[in-house]
Coordinates of C-alpha atoms in Angstrom, one line a residue:
X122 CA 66.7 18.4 -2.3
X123 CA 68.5 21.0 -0.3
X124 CA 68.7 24.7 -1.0
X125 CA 71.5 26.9 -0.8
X126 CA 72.6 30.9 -1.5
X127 CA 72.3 30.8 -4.8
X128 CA 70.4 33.5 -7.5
X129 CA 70.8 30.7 -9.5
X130 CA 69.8 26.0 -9.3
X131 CA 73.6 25.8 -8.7
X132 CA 73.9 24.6 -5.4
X133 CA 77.2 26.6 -2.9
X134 CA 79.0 23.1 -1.7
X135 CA 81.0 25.4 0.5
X136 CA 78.0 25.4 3.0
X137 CA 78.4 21.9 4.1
X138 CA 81.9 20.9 5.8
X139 CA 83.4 18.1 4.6
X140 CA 83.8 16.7 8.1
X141 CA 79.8 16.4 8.0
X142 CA 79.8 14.1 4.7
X143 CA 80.0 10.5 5.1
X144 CA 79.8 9.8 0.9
X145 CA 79.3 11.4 -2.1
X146 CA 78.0 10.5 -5.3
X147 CA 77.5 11.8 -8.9
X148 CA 75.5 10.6 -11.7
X149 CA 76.3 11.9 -15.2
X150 CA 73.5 10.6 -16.6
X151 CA 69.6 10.2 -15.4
X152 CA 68.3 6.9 -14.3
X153 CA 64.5 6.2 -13.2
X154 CA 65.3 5.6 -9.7
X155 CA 67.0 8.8 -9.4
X156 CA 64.9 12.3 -8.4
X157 CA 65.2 15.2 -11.5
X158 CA 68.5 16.8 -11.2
X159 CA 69.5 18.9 -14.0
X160 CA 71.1 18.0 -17.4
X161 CA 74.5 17.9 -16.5
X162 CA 73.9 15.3 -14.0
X163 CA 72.9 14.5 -10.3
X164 CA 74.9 14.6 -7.0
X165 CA 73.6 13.1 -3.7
X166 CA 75.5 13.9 -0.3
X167 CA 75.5 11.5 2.0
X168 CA 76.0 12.3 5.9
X169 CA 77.2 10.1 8.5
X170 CA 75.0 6.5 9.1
X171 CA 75.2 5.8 12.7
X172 CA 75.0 1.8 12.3
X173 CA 78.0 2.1 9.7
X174 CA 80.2 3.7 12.4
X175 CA 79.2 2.0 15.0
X176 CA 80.9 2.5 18.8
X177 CA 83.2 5.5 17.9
X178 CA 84.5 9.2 19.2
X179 CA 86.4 11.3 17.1
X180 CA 87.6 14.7 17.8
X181 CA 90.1 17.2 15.5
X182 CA 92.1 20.3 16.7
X183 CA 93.8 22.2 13.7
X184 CA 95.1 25.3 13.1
X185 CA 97.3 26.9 10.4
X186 CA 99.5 30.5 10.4
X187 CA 98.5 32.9 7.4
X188 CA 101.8 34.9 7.3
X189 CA 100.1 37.8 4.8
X190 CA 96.7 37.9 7.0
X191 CA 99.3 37.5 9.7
X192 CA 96.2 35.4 11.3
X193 CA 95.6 32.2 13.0
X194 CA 93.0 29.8 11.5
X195 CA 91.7 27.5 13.9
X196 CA 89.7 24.1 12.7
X197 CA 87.6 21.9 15.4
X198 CA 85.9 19.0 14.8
X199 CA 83.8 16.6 16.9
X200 CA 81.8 13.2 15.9
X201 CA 79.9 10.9 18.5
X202 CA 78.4 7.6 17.6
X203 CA 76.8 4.6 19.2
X204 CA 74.5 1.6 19.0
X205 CA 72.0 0.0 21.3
X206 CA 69.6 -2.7 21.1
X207 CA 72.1 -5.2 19.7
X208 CA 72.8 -2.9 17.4
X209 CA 69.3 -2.3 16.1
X210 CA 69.4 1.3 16.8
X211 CA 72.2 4.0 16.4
X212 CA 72.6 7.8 17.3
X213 CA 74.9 10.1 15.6
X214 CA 76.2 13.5 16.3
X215 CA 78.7 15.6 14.6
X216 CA 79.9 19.4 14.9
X217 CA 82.2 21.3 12.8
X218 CA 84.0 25.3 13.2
X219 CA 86.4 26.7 11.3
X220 CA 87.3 30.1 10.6
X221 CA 90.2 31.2 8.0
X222 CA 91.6 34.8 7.5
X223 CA 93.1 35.2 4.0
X224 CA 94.7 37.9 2.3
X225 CA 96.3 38.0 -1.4
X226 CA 97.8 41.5 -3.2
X227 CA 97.9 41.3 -7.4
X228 CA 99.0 43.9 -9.9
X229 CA 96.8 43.7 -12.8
X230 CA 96.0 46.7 -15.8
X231 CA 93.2 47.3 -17.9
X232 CA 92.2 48.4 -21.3
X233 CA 95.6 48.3 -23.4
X234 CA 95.7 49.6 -26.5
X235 CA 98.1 50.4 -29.5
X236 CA 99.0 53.9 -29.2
X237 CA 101.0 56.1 -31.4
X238 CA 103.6 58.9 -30.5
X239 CA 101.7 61.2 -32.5
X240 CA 98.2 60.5 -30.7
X241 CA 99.9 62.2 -27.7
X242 CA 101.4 65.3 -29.8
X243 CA 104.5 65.9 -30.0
X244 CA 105.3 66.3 -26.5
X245 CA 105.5 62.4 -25.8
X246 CA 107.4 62.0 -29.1
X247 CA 109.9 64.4 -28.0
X248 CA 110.3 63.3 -24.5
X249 CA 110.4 59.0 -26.3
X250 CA 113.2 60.2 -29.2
X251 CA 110.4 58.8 -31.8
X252 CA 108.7 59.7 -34.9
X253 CA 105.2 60.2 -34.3
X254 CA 104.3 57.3 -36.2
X255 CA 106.0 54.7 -34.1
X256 CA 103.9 52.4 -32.3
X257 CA 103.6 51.1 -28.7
X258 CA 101.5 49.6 -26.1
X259 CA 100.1 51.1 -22.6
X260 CA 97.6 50.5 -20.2
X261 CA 94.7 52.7 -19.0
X262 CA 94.4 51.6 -15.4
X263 CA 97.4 49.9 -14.0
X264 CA 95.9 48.9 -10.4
X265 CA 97.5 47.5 -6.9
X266 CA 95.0 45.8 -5.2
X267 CA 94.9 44.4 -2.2
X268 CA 92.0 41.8 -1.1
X269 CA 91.1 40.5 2.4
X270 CA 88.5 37.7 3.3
X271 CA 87.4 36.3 6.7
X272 CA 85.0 33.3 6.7
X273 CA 83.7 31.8 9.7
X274 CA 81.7 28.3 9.5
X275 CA 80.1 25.8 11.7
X276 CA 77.7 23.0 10.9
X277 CA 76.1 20.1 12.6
X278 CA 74.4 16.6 12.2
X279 CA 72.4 14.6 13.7
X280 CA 71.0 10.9 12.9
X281 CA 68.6 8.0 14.3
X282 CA 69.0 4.8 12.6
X283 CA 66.5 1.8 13.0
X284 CA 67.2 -1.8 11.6
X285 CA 63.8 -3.5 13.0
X286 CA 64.8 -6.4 10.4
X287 CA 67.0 -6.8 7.8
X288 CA 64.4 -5.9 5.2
X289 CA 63.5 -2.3 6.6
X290 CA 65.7 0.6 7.1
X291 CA 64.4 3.4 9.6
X292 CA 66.4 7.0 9.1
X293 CA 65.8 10.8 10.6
X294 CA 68.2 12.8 10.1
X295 CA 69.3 17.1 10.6
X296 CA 71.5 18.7 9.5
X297 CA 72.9 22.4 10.1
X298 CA 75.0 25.2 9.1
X299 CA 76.2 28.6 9.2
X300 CA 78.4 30.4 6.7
X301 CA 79.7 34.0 7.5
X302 CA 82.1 35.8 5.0
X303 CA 83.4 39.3 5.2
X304 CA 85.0 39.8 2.1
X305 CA 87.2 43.4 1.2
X306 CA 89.0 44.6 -1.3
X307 CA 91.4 48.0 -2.0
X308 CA 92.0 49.4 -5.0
X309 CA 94.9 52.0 -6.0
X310 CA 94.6 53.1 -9.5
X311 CA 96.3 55.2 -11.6
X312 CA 95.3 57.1 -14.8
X313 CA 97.7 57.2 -17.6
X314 CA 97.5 59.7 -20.5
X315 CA 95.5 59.2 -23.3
X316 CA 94.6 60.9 -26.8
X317 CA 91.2 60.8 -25.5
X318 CA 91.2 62.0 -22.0
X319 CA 92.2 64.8 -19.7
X320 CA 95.1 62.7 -18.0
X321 CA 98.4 64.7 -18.1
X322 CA 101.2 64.4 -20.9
X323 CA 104.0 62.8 -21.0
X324 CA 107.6 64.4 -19.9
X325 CA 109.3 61.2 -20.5
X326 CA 108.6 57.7 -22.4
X327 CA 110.3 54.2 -22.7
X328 CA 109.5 51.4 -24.6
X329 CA 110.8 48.0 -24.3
X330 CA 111.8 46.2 -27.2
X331 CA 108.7 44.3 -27.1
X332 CA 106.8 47.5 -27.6
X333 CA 105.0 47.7 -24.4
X334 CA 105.7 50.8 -22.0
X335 CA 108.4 49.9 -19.9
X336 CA 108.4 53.4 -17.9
X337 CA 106.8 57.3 -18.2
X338 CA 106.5 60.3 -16.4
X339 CA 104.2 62.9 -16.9
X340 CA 102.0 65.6 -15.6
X341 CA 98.9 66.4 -13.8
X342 CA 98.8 62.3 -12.5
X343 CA 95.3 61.5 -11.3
X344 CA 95.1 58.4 -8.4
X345 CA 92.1 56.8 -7.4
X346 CA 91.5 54.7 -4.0
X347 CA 88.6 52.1 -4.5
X348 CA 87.2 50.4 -1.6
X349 CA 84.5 47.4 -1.7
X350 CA 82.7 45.2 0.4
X351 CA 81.0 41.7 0.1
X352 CA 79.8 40.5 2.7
X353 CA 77.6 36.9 2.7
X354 CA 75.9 35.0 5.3
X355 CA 73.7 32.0 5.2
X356 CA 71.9 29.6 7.1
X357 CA 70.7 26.1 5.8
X358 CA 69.1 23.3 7.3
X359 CA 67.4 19.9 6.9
X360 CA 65.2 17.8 8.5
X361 CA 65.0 14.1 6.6
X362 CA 62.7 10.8 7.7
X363 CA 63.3 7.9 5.2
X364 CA 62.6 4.1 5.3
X365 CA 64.0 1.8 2.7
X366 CA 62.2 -1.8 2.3
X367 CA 64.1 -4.6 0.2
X368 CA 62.4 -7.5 -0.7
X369 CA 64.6 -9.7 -2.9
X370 CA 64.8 -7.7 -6.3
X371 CA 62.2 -4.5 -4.8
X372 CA 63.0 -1.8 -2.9
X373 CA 61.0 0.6 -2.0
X374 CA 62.0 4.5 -0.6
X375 CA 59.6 6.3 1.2

């Protein structure tokens, strides 16, 4: 069982590197050796086993350009393994950092509605050429935003492995990790006019022939600047001792 920043029993996967994961497997449907999960199934994480790696150093230098951050994302990885005792006993350690800087800018509009000439008066029928009848669709809130996120993570293992004899199967193992995000977002919204608010009126008006609002002018324009901030940090860790016995057809987990 291992906890993460969640309100909720989902479980943040984003906490644990891949680099630290040795396996991973999912179980759609409940079996008796299995510990409760929930009803949509069960998945274990495995980190690395020392005695399955054996004699081996591994070490990872990456980094990638962002060109709209205009940042450099740096990814460094390090694994260490090794056995003694004839390979009865092994020791594993594994370390993890990464930190990406992203950026991504979207136009997007809420609230459109079906909207007559008329409901403007008959200023935005003169200024469209229209009867006041005529249909035609516009947006509240047409919005430019612009959203920035910088996420810096590092994470650790460490594992003990004992194989006294081929029946019994001695394990500790830690793991460790740090998640920092600074996440921001900027909003420029713009107020169109509507029957029901104190937004201007419109000196000019074109519709597509799809009947959306392909362009406007008008007066009194109101603009709003929205600014936000979430920010998330977390720490998680694990301390696990297990020893598997197998006897011909039993096993036994403790």
């Amino acid at each position: 069982k291992l906890a993460s920043d969640n309100a909720s029993r989902d479980f943040n996967y984003d906490v644990i590197a891949s680099e630290l994961v040795g396996k991973i497997e999912v179980h759609k449907t409940q079996k008796a050796k299995l510990q409760e999960g929930a009803v949509g199934g069960v998945v274990n994480i495995f980190t690395r086993k020392p005695l399955d790696l054996g004699q081996a150093m591994s070490l990872s230098v990456k980094a990638d350009y962002n060109e709209r951050a205009e940042a450099t994302n740096p990814k460094t990885s390090l694994l260490v393994s090794d056995t003694f005792k004839d390979g009865d006993i092994g020791a594993l350690f594994s370390l993890v950092h990464t930190k990406t800087t992203s950026r991504y800018d979207s136009y997007w509009s809420s609230w459109w509605h079906d909207n007559t000439y008329g409901d403007f008066g008959n200023n935005a029928a003169a200024a469209a050429g229209s009867s006041t009848d005529d249909l035609f669709r516009s947006p509240s809130y047409p919005k430019i935003n612009m959203n920035r996120s910088e996420r810096e993570r590092m994470g650790g293992t460490f594992a003990l492995q004992w194989l006294p004899n081929e029946n019994l199967d001695v394990n500790f193992d830690a793991l460790y990790t740090t998640y920092d995000i600074e996440a921001s977002g900027k909003v420029l919204s713009l107020a169109m006019p509507r029957a029901w608010g104190p937004f201007g009126e419109y000196t000019e008006l074109n519709i597509g022939d799809d009947g959306f609002i392909d362009s406007a002018a008008w007066n009194d324009a109101t603009l709003e600047l929205l600014e936000d901030s979430n920010p998330r940090k977390s720490s998680t860790y694990q301390l696990g001792l297990n020893l598997n016995w197998v006897k011909d057809q039993l096993t036994l987990n403790f």
